[in-house]
Coordinates of C-alpha atoms in Angstrom, one line a residue:
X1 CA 7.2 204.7 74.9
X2 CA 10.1 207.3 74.1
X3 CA 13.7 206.6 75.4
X4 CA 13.9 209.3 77.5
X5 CA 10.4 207.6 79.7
X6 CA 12.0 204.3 79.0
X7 CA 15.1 205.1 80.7
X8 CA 13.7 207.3 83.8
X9 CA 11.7 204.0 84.3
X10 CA 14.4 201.7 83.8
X11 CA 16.7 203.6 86.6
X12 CA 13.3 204.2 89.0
X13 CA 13.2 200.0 88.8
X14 CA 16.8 200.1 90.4
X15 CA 16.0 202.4 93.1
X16 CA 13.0 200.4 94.1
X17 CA 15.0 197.3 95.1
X18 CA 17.9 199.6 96.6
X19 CA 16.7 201.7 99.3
X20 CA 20.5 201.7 99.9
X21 CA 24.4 202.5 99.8
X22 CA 27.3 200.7 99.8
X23 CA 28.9 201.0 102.6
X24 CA 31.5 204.3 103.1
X25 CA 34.1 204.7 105.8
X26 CA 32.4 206.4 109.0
X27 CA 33.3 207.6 111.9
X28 CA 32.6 205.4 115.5
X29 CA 30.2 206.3 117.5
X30 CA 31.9 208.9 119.7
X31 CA 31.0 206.7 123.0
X32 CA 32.6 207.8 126.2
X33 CA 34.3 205.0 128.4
X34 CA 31.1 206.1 131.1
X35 CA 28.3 204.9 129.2
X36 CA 26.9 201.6 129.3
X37 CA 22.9 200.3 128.9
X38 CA 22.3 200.8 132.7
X39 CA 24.0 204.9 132.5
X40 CA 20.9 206.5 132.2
X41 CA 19.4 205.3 135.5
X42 CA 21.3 208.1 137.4
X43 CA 19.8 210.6 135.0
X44 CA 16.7 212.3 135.7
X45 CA 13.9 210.9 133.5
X46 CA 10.2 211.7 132.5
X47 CA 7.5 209.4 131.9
X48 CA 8.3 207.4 134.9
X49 CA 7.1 203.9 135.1
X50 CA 6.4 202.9 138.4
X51 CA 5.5 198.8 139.2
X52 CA 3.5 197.8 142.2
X53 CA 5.3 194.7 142.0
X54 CA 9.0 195.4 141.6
X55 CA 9.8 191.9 142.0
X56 CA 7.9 190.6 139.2
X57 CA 9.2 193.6 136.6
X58 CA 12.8 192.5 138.0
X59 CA 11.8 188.6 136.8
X60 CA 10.3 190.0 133.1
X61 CA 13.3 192.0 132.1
X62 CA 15.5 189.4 133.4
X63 CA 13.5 187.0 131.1
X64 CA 14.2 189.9 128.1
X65 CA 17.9 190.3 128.7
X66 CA 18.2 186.2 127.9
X67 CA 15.8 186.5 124.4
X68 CA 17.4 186.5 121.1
X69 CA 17.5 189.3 119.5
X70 CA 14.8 191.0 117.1
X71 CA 17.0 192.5 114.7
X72 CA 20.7 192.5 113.7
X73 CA 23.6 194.6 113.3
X74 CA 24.1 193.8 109.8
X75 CA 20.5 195.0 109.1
X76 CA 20.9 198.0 111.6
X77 CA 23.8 199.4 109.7
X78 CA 22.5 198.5 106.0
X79 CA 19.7 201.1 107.3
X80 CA 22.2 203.7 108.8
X81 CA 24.1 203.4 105.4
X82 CA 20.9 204.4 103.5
X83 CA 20.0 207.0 105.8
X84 CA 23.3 208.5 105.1
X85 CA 22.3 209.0 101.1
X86 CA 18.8 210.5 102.8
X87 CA 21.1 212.9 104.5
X88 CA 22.7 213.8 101.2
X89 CA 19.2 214.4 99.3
X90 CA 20.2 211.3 97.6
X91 CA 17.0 209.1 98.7
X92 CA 14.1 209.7 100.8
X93 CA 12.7 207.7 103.8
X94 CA 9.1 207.1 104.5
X95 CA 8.3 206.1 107.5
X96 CA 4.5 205.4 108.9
X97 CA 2.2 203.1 110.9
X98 CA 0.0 203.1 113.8
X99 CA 0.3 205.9 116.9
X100 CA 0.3 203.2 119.4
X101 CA 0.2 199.5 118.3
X102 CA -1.7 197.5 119.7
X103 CA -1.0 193.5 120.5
X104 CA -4.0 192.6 118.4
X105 CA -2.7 193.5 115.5
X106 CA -0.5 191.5 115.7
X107 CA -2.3 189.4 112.6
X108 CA -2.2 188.5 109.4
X109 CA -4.8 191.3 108.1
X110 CA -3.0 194.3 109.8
X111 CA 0.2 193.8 109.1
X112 CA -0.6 193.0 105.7
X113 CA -2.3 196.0 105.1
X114 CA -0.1 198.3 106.6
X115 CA 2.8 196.8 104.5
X116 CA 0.9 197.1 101.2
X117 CA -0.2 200.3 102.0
X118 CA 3.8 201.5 102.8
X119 CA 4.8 199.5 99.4
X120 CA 2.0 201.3 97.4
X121 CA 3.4 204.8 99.3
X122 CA 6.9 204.3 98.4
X123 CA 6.6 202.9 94.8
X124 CA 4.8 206.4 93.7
X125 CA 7.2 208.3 96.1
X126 CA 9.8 207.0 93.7
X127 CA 7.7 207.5 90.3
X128 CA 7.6 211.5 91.5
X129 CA 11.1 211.7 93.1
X130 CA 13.6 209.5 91.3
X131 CA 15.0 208.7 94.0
X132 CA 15.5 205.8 95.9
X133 CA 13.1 205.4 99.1
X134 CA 14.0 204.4 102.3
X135 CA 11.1 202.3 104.0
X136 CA 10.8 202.1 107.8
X137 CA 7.3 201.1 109.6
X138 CA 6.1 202.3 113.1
X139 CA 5.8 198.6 113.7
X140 CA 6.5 196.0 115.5
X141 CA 7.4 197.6 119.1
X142 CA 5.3 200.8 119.0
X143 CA 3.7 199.7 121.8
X144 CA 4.5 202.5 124.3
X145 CA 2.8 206.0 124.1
X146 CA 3.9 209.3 126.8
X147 CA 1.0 210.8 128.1
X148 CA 0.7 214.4 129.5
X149 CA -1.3 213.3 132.6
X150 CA -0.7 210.3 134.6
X151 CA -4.7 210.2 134.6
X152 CA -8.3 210.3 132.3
X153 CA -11.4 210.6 132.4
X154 CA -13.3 207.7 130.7
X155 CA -16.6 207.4 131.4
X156 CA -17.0 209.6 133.4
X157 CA -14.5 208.0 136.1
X158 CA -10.9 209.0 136.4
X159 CA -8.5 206.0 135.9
X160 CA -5.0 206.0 134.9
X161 CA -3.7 206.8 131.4
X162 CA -3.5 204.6 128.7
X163 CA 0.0 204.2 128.0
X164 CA 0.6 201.8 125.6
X165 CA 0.2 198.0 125.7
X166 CA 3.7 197.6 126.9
X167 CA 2.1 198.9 130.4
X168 CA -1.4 198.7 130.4
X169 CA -4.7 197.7 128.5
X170 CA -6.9 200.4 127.3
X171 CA -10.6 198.9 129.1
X172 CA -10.7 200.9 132.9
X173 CA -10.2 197.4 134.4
X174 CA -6.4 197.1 132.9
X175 CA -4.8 200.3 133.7
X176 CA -2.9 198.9 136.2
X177 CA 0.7 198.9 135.1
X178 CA 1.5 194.8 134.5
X179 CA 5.5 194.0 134.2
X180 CA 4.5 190.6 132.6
X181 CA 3.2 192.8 129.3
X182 CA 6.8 193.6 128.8
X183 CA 7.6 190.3 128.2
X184 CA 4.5 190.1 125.8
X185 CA 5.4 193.1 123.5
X186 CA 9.0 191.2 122.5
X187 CA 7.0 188.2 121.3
X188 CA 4.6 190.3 119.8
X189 CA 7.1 192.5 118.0
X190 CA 9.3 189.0 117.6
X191 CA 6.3 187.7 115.9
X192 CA 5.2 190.6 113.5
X193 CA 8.6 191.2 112.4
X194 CA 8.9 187.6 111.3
X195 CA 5.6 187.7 109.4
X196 CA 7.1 190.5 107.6
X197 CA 10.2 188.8 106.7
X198 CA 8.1 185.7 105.3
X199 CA 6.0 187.8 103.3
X200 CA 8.9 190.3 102.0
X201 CA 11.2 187.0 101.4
X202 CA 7.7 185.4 99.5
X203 CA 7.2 187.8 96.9
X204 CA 4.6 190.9 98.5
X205 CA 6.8 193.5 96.5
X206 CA 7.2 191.9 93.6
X207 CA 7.3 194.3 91.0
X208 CA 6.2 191.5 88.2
X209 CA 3.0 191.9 90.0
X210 CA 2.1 195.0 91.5
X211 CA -1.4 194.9 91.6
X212 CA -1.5 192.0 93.9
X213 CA -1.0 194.7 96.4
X214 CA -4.6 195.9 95.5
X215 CA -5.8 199.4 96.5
X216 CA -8.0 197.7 99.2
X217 CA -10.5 200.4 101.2
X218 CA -9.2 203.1 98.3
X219 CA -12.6 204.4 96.0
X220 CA -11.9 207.0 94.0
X221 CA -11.8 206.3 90.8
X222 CA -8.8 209.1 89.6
X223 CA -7.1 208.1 92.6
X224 CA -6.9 204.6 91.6
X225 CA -6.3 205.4 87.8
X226 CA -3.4 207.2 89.0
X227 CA -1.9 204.4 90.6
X228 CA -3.0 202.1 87.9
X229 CA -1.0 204.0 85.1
X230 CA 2.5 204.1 87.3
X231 CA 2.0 200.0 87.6
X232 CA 1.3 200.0 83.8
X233 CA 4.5 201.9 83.1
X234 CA 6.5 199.5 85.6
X235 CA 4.7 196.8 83.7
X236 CA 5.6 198.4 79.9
X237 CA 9.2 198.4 81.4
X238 CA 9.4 194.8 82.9
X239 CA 7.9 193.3 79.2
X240 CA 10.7 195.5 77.4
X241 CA 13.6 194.4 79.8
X242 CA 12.4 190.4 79.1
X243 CA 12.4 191.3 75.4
X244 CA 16.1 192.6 75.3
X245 CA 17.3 190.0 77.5
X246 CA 18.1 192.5 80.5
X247 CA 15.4 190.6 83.1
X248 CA 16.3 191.6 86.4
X249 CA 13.9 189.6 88.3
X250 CA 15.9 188.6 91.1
X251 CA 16.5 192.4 92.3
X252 CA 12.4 193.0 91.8
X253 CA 11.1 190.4 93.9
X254 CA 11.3 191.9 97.7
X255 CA 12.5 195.4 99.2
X256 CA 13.7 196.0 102.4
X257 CA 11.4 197.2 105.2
X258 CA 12.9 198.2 109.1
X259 CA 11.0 198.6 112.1
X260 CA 11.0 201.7 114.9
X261 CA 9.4 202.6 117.7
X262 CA 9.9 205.6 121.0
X263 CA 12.3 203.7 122.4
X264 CA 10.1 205.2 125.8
X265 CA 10.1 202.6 128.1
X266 CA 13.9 202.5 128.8
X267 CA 14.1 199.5 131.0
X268 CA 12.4 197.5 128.2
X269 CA 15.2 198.9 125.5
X270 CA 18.1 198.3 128.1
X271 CA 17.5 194.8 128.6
X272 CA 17.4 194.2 125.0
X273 CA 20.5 195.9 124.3
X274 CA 23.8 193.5 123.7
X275 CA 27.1 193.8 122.8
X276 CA 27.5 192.4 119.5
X277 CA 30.2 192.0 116.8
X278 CA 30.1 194.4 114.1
X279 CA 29.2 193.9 110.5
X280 CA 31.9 193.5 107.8
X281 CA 32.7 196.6 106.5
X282 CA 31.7 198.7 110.0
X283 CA 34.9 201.0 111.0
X284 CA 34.3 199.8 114.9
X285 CA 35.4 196.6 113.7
X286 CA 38.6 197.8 113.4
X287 CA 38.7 200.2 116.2
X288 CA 37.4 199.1 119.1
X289 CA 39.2 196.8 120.9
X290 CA 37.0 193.6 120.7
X291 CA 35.5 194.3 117.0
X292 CA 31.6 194.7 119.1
X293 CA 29.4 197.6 120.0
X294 CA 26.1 198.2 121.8
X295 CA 23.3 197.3 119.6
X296 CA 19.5 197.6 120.5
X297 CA 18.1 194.8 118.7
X298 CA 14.5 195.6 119.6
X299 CA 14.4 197.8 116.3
X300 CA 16.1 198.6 113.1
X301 CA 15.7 202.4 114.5
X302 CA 14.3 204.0 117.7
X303 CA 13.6 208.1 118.4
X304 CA 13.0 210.5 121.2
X305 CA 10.0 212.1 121.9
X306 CA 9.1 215.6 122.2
X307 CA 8.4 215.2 125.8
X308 CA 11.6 213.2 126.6
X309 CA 14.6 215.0 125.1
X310 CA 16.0 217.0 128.4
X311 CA 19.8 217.4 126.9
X312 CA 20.5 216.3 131.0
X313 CA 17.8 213.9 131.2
X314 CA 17.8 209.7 131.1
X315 CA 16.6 209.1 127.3
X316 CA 19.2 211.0 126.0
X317 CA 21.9 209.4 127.8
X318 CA 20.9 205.9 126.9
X319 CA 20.4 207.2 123.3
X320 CA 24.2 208.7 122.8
X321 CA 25.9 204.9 123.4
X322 CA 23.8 202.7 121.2
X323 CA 24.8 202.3 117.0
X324 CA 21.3 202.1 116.0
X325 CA 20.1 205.4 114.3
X326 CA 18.4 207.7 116.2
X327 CA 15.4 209.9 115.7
X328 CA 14.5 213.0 117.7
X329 CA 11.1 214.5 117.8
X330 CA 12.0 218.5 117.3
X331 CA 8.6 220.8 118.4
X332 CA 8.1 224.6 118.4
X333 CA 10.1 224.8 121.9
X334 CA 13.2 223.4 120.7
X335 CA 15.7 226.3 120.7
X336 CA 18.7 226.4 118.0
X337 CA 21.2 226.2 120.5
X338 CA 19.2 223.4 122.9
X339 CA 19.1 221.2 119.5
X340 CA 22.9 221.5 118.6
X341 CA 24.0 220.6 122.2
X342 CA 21.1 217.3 121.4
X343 CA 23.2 216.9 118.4
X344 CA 26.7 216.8 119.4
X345 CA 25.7 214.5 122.8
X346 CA 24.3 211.9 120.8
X347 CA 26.3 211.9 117.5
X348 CA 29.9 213.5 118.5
X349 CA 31.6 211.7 115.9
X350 CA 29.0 214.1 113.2
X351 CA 28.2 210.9 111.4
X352 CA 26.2 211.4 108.4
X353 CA 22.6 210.4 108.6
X354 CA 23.1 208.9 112.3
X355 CA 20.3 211.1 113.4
X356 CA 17.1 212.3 112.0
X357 CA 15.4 215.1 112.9
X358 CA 11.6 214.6 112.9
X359 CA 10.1 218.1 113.3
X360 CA 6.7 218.7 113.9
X361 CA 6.2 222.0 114.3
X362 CA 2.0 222.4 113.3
X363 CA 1.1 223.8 109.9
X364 CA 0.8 227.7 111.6
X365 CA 4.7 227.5 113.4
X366 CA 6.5 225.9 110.8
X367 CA 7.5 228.9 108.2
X368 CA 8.8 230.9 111.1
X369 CA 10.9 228.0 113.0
X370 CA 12.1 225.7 110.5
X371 CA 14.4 228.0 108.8
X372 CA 15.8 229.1 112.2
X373 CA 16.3 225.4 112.7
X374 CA 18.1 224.4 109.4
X375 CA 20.5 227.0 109.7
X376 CA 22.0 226.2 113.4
X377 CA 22.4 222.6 112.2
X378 CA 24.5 223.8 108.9
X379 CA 26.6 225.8 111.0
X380 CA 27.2 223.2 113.3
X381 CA 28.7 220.9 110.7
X382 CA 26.0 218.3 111.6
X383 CA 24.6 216.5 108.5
X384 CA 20.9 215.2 109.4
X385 CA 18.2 213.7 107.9
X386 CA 15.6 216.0 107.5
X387 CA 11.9 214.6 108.0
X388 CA 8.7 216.5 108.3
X389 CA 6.2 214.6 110.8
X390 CA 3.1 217.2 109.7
X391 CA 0.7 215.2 112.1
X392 CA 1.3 215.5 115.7
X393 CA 1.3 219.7 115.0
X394 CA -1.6 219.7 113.8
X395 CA -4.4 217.6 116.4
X396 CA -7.6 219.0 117.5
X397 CA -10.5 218.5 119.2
X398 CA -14.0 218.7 118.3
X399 CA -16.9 220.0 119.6
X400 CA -17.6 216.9 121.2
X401 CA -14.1 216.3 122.3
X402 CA -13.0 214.0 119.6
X403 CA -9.1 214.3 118.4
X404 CA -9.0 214.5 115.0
X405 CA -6.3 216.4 112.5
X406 CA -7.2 218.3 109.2
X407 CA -6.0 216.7 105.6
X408 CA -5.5 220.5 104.6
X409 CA -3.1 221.0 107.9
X410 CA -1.0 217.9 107.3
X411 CA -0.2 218.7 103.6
X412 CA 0.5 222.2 104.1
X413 CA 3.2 221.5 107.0
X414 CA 4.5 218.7 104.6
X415 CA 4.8 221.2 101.4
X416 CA 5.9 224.3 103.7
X417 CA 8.7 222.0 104.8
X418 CA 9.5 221.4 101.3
X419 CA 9.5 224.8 100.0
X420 CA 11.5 226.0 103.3
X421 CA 14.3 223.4 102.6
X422 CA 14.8 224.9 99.3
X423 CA 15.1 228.1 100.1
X424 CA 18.1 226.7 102.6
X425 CA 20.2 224.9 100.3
X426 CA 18.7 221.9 102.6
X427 CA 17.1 218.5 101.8
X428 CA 13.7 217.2 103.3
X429 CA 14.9 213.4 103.3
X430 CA 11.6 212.1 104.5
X431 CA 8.0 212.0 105.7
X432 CA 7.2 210.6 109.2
X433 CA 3.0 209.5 109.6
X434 CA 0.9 207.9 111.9
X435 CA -1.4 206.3 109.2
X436 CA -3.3 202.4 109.0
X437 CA -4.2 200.7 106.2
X438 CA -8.2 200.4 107.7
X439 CA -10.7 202.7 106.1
X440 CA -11.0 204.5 109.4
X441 CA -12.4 208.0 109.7
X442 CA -10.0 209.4 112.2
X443 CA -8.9 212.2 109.9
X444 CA -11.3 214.8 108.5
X445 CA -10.6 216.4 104.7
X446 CA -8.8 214.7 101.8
X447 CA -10.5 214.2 98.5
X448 CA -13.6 212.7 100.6
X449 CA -14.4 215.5 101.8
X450 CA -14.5 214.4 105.4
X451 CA -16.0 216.4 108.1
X452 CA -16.7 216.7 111.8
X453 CA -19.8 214.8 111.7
X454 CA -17.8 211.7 109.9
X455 CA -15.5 210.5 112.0
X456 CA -17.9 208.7 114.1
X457 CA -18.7 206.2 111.1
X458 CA -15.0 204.2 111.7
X459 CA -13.2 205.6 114.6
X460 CA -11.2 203.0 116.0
X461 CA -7.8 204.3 117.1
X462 CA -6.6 203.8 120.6
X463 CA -4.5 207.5 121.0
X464 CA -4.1 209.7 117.9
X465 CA -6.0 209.9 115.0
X466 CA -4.2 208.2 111.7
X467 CA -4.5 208.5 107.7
X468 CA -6.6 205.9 106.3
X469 CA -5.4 204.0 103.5
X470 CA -6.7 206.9 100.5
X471 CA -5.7 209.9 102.5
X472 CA -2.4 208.5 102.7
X473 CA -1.6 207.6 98.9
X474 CA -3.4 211.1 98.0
X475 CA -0.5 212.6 100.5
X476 CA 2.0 210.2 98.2
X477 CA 0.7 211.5 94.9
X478 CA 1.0 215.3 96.3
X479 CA 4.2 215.4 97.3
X480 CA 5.3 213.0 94.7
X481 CA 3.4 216.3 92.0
X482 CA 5.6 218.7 94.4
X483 CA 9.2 216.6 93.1
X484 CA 8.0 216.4 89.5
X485 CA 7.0 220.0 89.2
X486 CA 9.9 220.9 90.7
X487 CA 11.9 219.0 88.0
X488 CA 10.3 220.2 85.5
X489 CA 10.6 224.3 86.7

């Protein structure tokens, strides 16, 4: 092994464990004396949830507001101080998981797989980009999912939507919205991000042994040689670092992984929202006048959909007052100006990497809005992190009415963004996917040549179609190639 490949391995070993920054002097938050958790109930707001029982959702989110919380400012801000080098095209954040979790996986298996499966993503994300990557899963409180009609037909019979198992079940007979499921989606996220902290703190991303993580569902023989000669590298590395003395096992055994989820169901999010004491190091500390801020400890980081973002509307109010960082789902309606008015509501202070923009524009829009889009936000002084989300552009239906979205689509909005970035003097800090870790055929294309007539053998998703476990390292290894060849041109 030359130098030169000894010491590009050497460094990508650091930025495997770091996934972050020490922390730099920010700005506060910006928030107005008006706001509070409860501001945004004289705002207008979509997706309206509407209990039979009033009295019962009063008694649940009482219940909520008295639970400890899921996650903690120390962690929040160790995230927003990585997502500020993502800004900066110093890292890159991959984020993926289910479209709408369900409580049943809530398991051992599921989790597992979907952790391996971000750990495999994100360890050749790092082989093609040198950079550090940033992992966050749509897990553990992605329960809720906006719908564009209150109703369905399944069956044959119109029933209400499914909206998520915060609200509802997916069978006809639980549609009816039940407040005692949002007392059920904190224990369930609760419970799944403690398995992932056991398992993290135990030794699953242990770089002394990488192919404990298996490729699971994944046959294809060069897609698994591909993988197999990054671990052999690592492993070349980790024998040659023992030999010299220069072990660093303690900083190889475990990575840091963050939850998200729409925060969508805003009386869920406001009653797990607290005023807590900042984390040494956090500028607040000294300048607010009790050393706290609003935290929502459901998740590590929360977004706005596409379908709640109204610049006057509820989401966005509740949004602008908490120190989490924020995503916001930009679509082909977004105008320039509409998204800088977003920007300076919910990040006045202009804090670096305090918002992500998740745009998911569809594989035919994105060449002639993304520039238009990059260019507003430079002029604004905003600093952002860029992420491509090339999957909810791109759905369709079949023949026979089934949602599905095209391998070919998805890469091609993911390497437009890419290329369009460049040409702007702009970063893409990230990839945002609905994927599993299941061999599900929800997906067609990919290297297995899926089609139409396939994705009847394992369809099992609940909303959207996702990436099965090979469709989504193949997307790794591409746009891993992209940052190589890039490097080398």
């Amino acid at each position: 092994m030359s130098d030169e490949t000894m010491g590009t391995l050497n460094n990508n070993l650091k930025q495997y464990t770091s996934g972050e920054a020490q922390p730099q002097p920010q700005p506060t938050n910006g928030q107005s004396d008006t706001w509070s958790p409860t501001s945004w109930q004289s705002k207008p707001i979509k997706q309206v949830v509407k209990y039979e029982d009033q009295a019962a959702a009063d008694a649940a989110l009482k219940q909520l507001t008295k639970l400890p919380p899921i996650v903690t400012p120390t962690e929040i801000w160790r995230l927003r101080t990585s997502l500020r080098d993502a800004a900066l095209g110093k890292s890159f954040l991959l984020q993926g998981g289910d479209c709408a979790e369900l409580f049943s996986y809530c398991a051992e298996d599921p989790i597992d797989a979907k952790l391996k499966l971000l750990l495999q993503m994100s360890l050749v994300l790092i082989w093609g980009s040198n950079k550090p990557v940033i992992r966050i899963g749509r897990i553990a409180g992605q329960y809720a999912k906006p719908r564009s009609s209150p109703t369905e037909i399944m069956d044959g019979k119109e029933v209400p939507s499914f909206r998520g198992d915060i609200l509802n079940g997916y069978e006809p007979d639980q549609r009816r919205v039940d407040p005692d499921r949002l007392v059920s989606a904190y224990f369930h996220s609760a419970t799944t991000m403690n398995y992932i902290r056991a398992q993290l703190g135990s030794g699953i991303a242990d770089l002394h042994n990488p192919m404990d993580w298996g490729l699971g569902h994944v046959g294809d023989k060069e897609l698994q040689s591909k993988y197999t000669a990054i671990v052999n590298s690592i492993s070349d590395s980790l024998r040659f670092m023992r030999t010299i003395g220069a072990d660093t096992s303690g900083q190889l055994q475990t990575v840091d992984l963050y939850s998200s989820h729409e925060g969508l169901v805003l009386e869920y999010e406001q009653s797990l929202t607290r005023r807590l004491k900042h984390p040494a190091g956090h500028p607040g500390a000294q300048t607010s006048t009790d050393g706290k801020g609003w935290y929502n400890t459901s998740a590590h980081f929360l977004w706005i959909g596409d379908r709640t973002r109204q610049i006057d509307g509820g989401h966005v109010e509740y949004f602008r007052g908490i120190e989490n960082p924020i995503g916001i789902k930009v679509g082909p309606s977004m105008k320039n100006d509409e998204l800088i008015e977003l920007l300076d509501i919910v990040n006045p202070g202009k804090d670096i990497g305090k918002v992500t923009l998740i745009t998911r524009y569809g594989a035919d829009k994105v060449e002639s809005m993304l520039g238009g889009h990059i260019e507003a936000v430079k002029s604004s002084g905003h600093v952002v992190v860029w992420q491509c989300d090339p999957m909810h552009g791109n759905t369709r239906s079949t023949s026979t009415g089934i949602k599905t979205r095209s391998f070919g689509n998805i890469f091609s909005e993911l390497s437009s963004a890419l290329k369009i970035h460049k040409q702007h003097g702009s970063f893409l800090g990230g990839m945002h996917l609905e994927l599993t870790g299941d061999a599900v055929t929800e997906c067609t294309g990919g290297s297995q040549g899926l089609d139409d007539e396939d994705l009847s053998l394992n369809y099992t998703t609940y909303c959207d179609p996702r990436l099965n476990e090979k469709q989504a390292l193949e997307l790794a290894f591409l746009v891993a190639g992209h940052y190589r060849e890039d490097a080398g041109s």
